[in-house]
């Protein structure tokens, strides 16, 4: 079963119902309410319309009460993020991901693990944008 995008078949993605995805949304500098207002409808759509298992840092922050900038969140939250990225088949990028420092790290990790990355609004890889093609092999050698 191919994933659909609000009624349109997404033939270019190898995602199927039951696959796990990680939702990248901007978090730092936003209130919990702002984060959840953006992420919750996307999580619902991915779960209910697409049948995907969704891991969302925003949802995790709401459950734990830890927000970016809190040292406990930055340590435990990022450890949670890494563990989830290892489990998923793809990252889904919500609007504004380009301005997320945590999102850039998550995308870099996913790219170097060979995970697929798609923008939520288009279901296309963000190959023309910064962060989408970061690969540690392309970085200059340390001095």
PDB file of N, CA and C in Angstrom, residues 63-120:
ATOM      1  N   UNK A  63       4.870  15.320  26.495  1.00  0.00           N
ATOM      2  CA  UNK A  63       4.710  14.248  27.483  1.00  0.00           C
ATOM      3  C   UNK A  63       5.678  14.399  28.647  1.00  0.00           C
ATOM      4  N   UNK A  64       6.897  14.858  28.370  1.00  0.00           N
ATOM      5  CA  UNK A  64       7.925  14.939  29.416  1.00  0.00           C
ATOM      6  C   UNK A  64       7.996  16.309  30.079  1.00  0.00           C
ATOM      7  N   UNK A  65       7.444  17.334  29.417  1.00  0.00           N
ATOM      8  CA  UNK A  65       7.525  18.684  29.941  1.00  0.00           C
ATOM      9  C   UNK A  65       8.867  19.344  29.704  1.00  0.00           C
ATOM     10  N   UNK A  66       9.736  18.679  28.954  1.00  0.00           N
ATOM     11  CA  UNK A  66      11.069  19.211  28.679  1.00  0.00           C
ATOM     12  C   UNK A  66      11.062  19.949  27.350  1.00  0.00           C
ATOM     13  N   UNK A  67      11.539  21.181  27.365  1.00  0.00           N
ATOM     14  CA  UNK A  67      11.573  21.988  26.163  1.00  0.00           C
ATOM     15  C   UNK A  67      13.009  22.262  25.737  1.00  0.00           C
ATOM     16  N   UNK A  68      13.241  22.493  24.444  1.00  0.00           N
ATOM     17  CA  UNK A  68      14.587  22.840  23.990  1.00  0.00           C
ATOM     18  C   UNK A  68      15.126  24.026  24.773  1.00  0.00           C
ATOM     19  N   UNK A  69      16.409  23.976  25.072  1.00  0.00           N
ATOM     20  CA  UNK A  69      17.032  25.015  25.885  1.00  0.00           C
ATOM     21  C   UNK A  69      17.185  24.571  27.328  1.00  0.00           C
ATOM     22  N   UNK A  70      16.326  23.653  27.775  1.00  0.00           N
ATOM     23  CA  UNK A  70      16.447  23.047  29.095  1.00  0.00           C
ATOM     24  C   UNK A  70      17.557  22.008  28.994  1.00  0.00           C
ATOM     25  N   UNK A  71      18.616  22.115  29.811  1.00  0.00           N
ATOM     26  CA  UNK A  71      19.734  21.169  29.693  1.00  0.00           C
ATOM     27  C   UNK A  71      19.299  19.704  29.756  1.00  0.00           C
ATOM     28  N   UNK A  72      18.283  19.405  30.573  1.00  0.00           N
ATOM     29  CA  UNK A  72      17.798  18.030  30.657  1.00  0.00           C
ATOM     30  C   UNK A  72      17.200  17.599  29.318  1.00  0.00           C
ATOM     31  N   UNK A  73      16.429  18.493  28.697  1.00  0.00           N
ATOM     32  CA  UNK A  73      15.865  18.166  27.388  1.00  0.00           C
ATOM     33  C   UNK A  73      16.971  17.969  26.363  1.00  0.00           C
ATOM     34  N   UNK A  74      17.915  18.868  26.357  1.00  0.00           N
ATOM     35  CA  UNK A  74      18.951  18.803  25.332  1.00  0.00           C
ATOM     36  C   UNK A  74      19.750  17.512  25.429  1.00  0.00           C
ATOM     37  N   UNK A  75      19.914  16.976  26.629  1.00  0.00           N
ATOM     38  CA  UNK A  75      20.641  15.707  26.781  1.00  0.00           C
ATOM     39  C   UNK A  75      19.724  14.521  26.534  1.00  0.00           C
ATOM     40  N   UNK A  76      18.665  14.408  27.317  1.00  0.00           N
ATOM     41  CA  UNK A  76      17.759  13.268  27.193  1.00  0.00           C
ATOM     42  C   UNK A  76      16.938  13.323  25.914  1.00  0.00           C
ATOM     43  N   UNK A  77      16.509  14.539  25.551  1.00  0.00           N
ATOM     44  CA  UNK A  77      15.687  14.681  24.358  1.00  0.00           C
ATOM     45  C   UNK A  77      16.436  14.291  23.103  1.00  0.00           C
ATOM     46  N   UNK A  78      17.680  14.711  22.991  1.00  0.00           N
ATOM     47  CA  UNK A  78      18.427  14.372  21.783  1.00  0.00           C
ATOM     48  C   UNK A  78      18.789  12.894  21.762  1.00  0.00           C
ATOM     49  N   UNK A  79      19.012  12.298  22.927  1.00  0.00           N
ATOM     50  CA  UNK A  79      19.241  10.847  22.980  1.00  0.00           C
ATOM     51  C   UNK A  79      17.996  10.116  22.488  1.00  0.00           C
ATOM     52  N   UNK A  80      16.818  10.604  22.892  1.00  0.00           N
ATOM     53  CA  UNK A  80      15.553  10.025  22.416  1.00  0.00           C
ATOM     54  C   UNK A  80      15.452  10.178  20.904  1.00  0.00           C
ATOM     55  N   UNK A  81      15.786  11.380  20.404  1.00  0.00           N
ATOM     56  CA  UNK A  81      15.727  11.638  18.962  1.00  0.00           C
ATOM     57  C   UNK A  81      16.602  10.645  18.194  1.00  0.00           C
ATOM     58  N   UNK A  82      17.835  10.466  18.643  1.00  0.00           N
ATOM     59  CA  UNK A  82      18.769   9.572  17.953  1.00  0.00           C
ATOM     60  C   UNK A  82      18.230   8.148  17.934  1.00  0.00           C
ATOM     61  N   UNK A  83      17.721   7.681  19.072  1.00  0.00           N
ATOM     62  CA  UNK A  83      17.182   6.320  19.135  1.00  0.00           C
ATOM     63  C   UNK A  83      16.009   6.147  18.174  1.00  0.00           C
ATOM     64  N   UNK A  84      15.153   7.154  18.078  1.00  0.00           N
ATOM     65  CA  UNK A  84      13.998   7.048  17.170  1.00  0.00           C
ATOM     66  C   UNK A  84      14.453   7.083  15.714  1.00  0.00           C
ATOM     67  N   UNK A  85      15.414   7.944  15.391  1.00  0.00           N
ATOM     68  CA  UNK A  85      15.898   8.034  14.008  1.00  0.00           C
ATOM     69  C   UNK A  85      16.502   6.703  13.571  1.00  0.00           C
ATOM     70  N   UNK A  86      17.152   6.011  14.493  1.00  0.00           N
ATOM     71  CA  UNK A  86      17.699   4.696  14.168  1.00  0.00           C
ATOM     72  C   UNK A  86      16.594   3.700  13.816  1.00  0.00           C
ATOM     73  N   UNK A  87      15.398   3.880  14.384  1.00  0.00           N
ATOM     74  CA  UNK A  87      14.285   2.945  14.198  1.00  0.00           C
ATOM     75  C   UNK A  87      13.450   3.200  12.949  1.00  0.00           C
ATOM     76  N   UNK A  88      13.430   4.425  12.462  1.00  0.00           N
ATOM     77  CA  UNK A  88      12.464   4.783  11.414  1.00  0.00           C
ATOM     78  C   UNK A  88      12.968   4.485  10.009  1.00  0.00           C
ATOM     79  N   UNK A  89      12.011   4.506   9.095  1.00  0.00           N
ATOM     80  CA  UNK A  89      12.339   4.328   7.685  1.00  0.00           C
ATOM     81  C   UNK A  89      12.626   5.666   7.015  1.00  0.00           C
ATOM     82  N   UNK A  90      12.006   6.743   7.518  1.00  0.00           N
ATOM     83  CA  UNK A  90      12.168   8.047   6.870  1.00  0.00           C
ATOM     84  C   UNK A  90      11.928   9.176   7.862  1.00  0.00           C
ATOM     85  N   UNK A  91      12.474  10.345   7.513  1.00  0.00           N
ATOM     86  CA  UNK A  91      12.164  11.581   8.217  1.00  0.00           C
ATOM     87  C   UNK A  91      11.165  12.363   7.384  1.00  0.00           C
ATOM     88  N   UNK A  92      10.207  12.977   8.052  1.00  0.00           N
ATOM     89  CA  UNK A  92       9.230  13.851   7.408  1.00  0.00           C
ATOM     90  C   UNK A  92       9.480  15.248   7.951  1.00  0.00           C
ATOM     91  N   UNK A  93       9.683  16.203   7.053  1.00  0.00           N
ATOM     92  CA  UNK A  93      10.031  17.567   7.450  1.00  0.00           C
ATOM     93  C   UNK A  93       8.823  18.484   7.378  1.00  0.00           C
ATOM     94  N   UNK A  94       8.475  19.096   8.504  1.00  0.00           N
ATOM     95  CA  UNK A  94       7.388  20.069   8.548  1.00  0.00           C
ATOM     96  C   UNK A  94       7.913  21.434   8.117  1.00  0.00           C
ATOM     97  N   UNK A  95       7.009  22.294   7.722  1.00  0.00           N
ATOM     98  CA  UNK A  95       7.368  23.651   7.296  1.00  0.00           C
ATOM     99  C   UNK A  95       8.232  24.331   8.360  1.00  0.00           C
ATOM    100  N   UNK A  96       9.288  24.982   7.895  1.00  0.00           N
ATOM    101  CA  UNK A  96      10.184  25.693   8.793  1.00  0.00           C
ATOM    102  C   UNK A  96      11.383  24.876   9.227  1.00  0.00           C
ATOM    103  N   UNK A  97      11.495  23.654   8.744  1.00  0.00           N
ATOM    104  CA  UNK A  97      12.607  22.784   9.153  1.00  0.00           C
ATOM    105  C   UNK A  97      13.963  23.410   8.845  1.00  0.00           C
ATOM    106  N   UNK A  98      14.025  24.258   7.796  1.00  0.00           N
ATOM    107  CA  UNK A  98      15.297  24.870   7.396  1.00  0.00           C
ATOM    108  C   UNK A  98      15.877  25.764   8.482  1.00  0.00           C
ATOM    109  N   UNK A  99      15.030  26.209   9.405  1.00  0.00           N
ATOM    110  CA  UNK A  99      15.446  27.132  10.451  1.00  0.00           C
ATOM    111  C   UNK A  99      15.636  26.425  11.791  1.00  0.00           C
ATOM    112  N   UNK A 100      15.712  25.111  11.761  1.00  0.00           N
ATOM    113  CA  UNK A 100      15.820  24.324  12.983  1.00  0.00           C
ATOM    114  C   UNK A 100      17.214  23.728  13.106  1.00  0.00           C
ATOM    115  N   UNK A 101      17.965  24.167  14.116  1.00  0.00           N
ATOM    116  CA  UNK A 101      19.310  23.610  14.303  1.00  0.00           C
ATOM    117  C   UNK A 101      19.229  22.136  14.675  1.00  0.00           C
ATOM    118  N   UNK A 102      18.271  21.775  15.511  1.00  0.00           N
ATOM    119  CA  UNK A 102      18.084  20.366  15.854  1.00  0.00           C
ATOM    120  C   UNK A 102      17.664  19.558  14.638  1.00  0.00           C
ATOM    121  N   UNK A 103      16.796  20.154  13.822  1.00  0.00           N
ATOM    122  CA  UNK A 103      16.366  19.483  12.598  1.00  0.00           C
ATOM    123  C   UNK A 103      17.521  19.208  11.654  1.00  0.00           C
ATOM    124  N   UNK A 104      18.439  20.161  11.549  1.00  0.00           N
ATOM    125  CA  UNK A 104      19.606  19.959  10.685  1.00  0.00           C
ATOM    126  C   UNK A 104      20.455  18.794  11.188  1.00  0.00           C
ATOM    127  N   UNK A 105      20.612  18.696  12.500  1.00  0.00           N
ATOM    128  CA  UNK A 105      21.353  17.564  13.064  1.00  0.00           C
ATOM    129  C   UNK A 105      20.630  16.247  12.780  1.00  0.00           C
ATOM    130  N   UNK A 106      19.313  16.255  12.922  1.00  0.00           N
ATOM    131  CA  UNK A 106      18.521  15.045  12.672  1.00  0.00           C
ATOM    132  C   UNK A 106      18.608  14.626  11.201  1.00  0.00           C
ATOM    133  N   UNK A 107      18.544  15.591  10.306  1.00  0.00           N
ATOM    134  CA  UNK A 107      18.650  15.310   8.877  1.00  0.00           C
ATOM    135  C   UNK A 107      20.039  14.775   8.543  1.00  0.00           C
ATOM    136  N   UNK A 108      21.056  15.390   9.112  1.00  0.00           N
ATOM    137  CA  UNK A 108      22.429  14.933   8.890  1.00  0.00           C
ATOM    138  C   UNK A 108      22.582  13.482   9.346  1.00  0.00           C
ATOM    139  N   UNK A 109      22.078  13.183  10.528  1.00  0.00           N
ATOM    140  CA  UNK A 109      22.143  11.820  11.045  1.00  0.00           C
ATOM    141  C   UNK A 109      21.399  10.856  10.109  1.00  0.00           C
ATOM    142  N   UNK A 110      20.195  11.230   9.720  1.00  0.00           N
ATOM    143  CA  UNK A 110      19.396  10.362   8.841  1.00  0.00           C
ATOM    144  C   UNK A 110      20.099  10.126   7.506  1.00  0.00           C
ATOM    145  N   UNK A 111      20.647  11.181   6.927  1.00  0.00           N
ATOM    146  CA  UNK A 111      21.347  11.036   5.644  1.00  0.00           C
ATOM    147  C   UNK A 111      22.529  10.087   5.758  1.00  0.00           C
ATOM    148  N   UNK A 112      23.259  10.201   6.847  1.00  0.00           N
ATOM    149  CA  UNK A 112      24.436   9.358   7.024  1.00  0.00           C
ATOM    150  C   UNK A 112      24.080   7.925   7.403  1.00  0.00           C
ATOM    151  N   UNK A 113      22.838   7.697   7.804  1.00  0.00           N
ATOM    152  CA  UNK A 113      22.346   6.343   8.069  1.00  0.00           C
ATOM    153  C   UNK A 113      21.606   5.763   6.866  1.00  0.00           C
ATOM    154  N   UNK A 114      21.506   6.556   5.792  1.00  0.00           N
ATOM    155  CA  UNK A 114      20.822   6.082   4.595  1.00  0.00           C
ATOM    156  C   UNK A 114      19.304   6.123   4.687  1.00  0.00           C
ATOM    157  N   UNK A 115      18.770   6.946   5.590  1.00  0.00           N
ATOM    158  CA  UNK A 115      17.315   7.084   5.731  1.00  0.00           C
ATOM    159  C   UNK A 115      16.795   8.055   4.681  1.00  0.00           C
ATOM    160  N   UNK A 116      15.573   7.840   4.243  1.00  0.00           N
ATOM    161  CA  UNK A 116      14.950   8.762   3.300  1.00  0.00           C
ATOM    162  C   UNK A 116      14.442   9.994   4.048  1.00  0.00           C
ATOM    163  N   UNK A 117      14.391  11.122   3.355  1.00  0.00           N
ATOM    164  CA  UNK A 117      13.915  12.371   3.934  1.00  0.00           C
ATOM    165  C   UNK A 117      12.940  13.003   2.948  1.00  0.00           C
ATOM    166  N   UNK A 118      11.740  13.372   3.439  1.00  0.00           N
ATOM    167  CA  UNK A 118      10.715  13.973   2.589  1.00  0.00           C
ATOM    168  C   UNK A 118      10.133  15.209   3.256  1.00  0.00           C
ATOM    169  N   UNK A 119       9.836  16.227   2.466  1.00  0.00           N
ATOM    170  CA  UNK A 119       9.084  17.369   2.983  1.00  0.00           C
ATOM    171  C   UNK A 119       7.618  16.978   3.050  1.00  0.00           C
ATOM    172  N   UNK A 120       6.950  17.301   4.139  1.00  0.00           N
ATOM    173  CA  UNK A 120       5.558  16.915   4.333  1.00  0.00           C
ATOM    174  C   UNK A 120       4.641  17.521   3.271  1.00  0.00           C
TER     175      UNK A 120
END
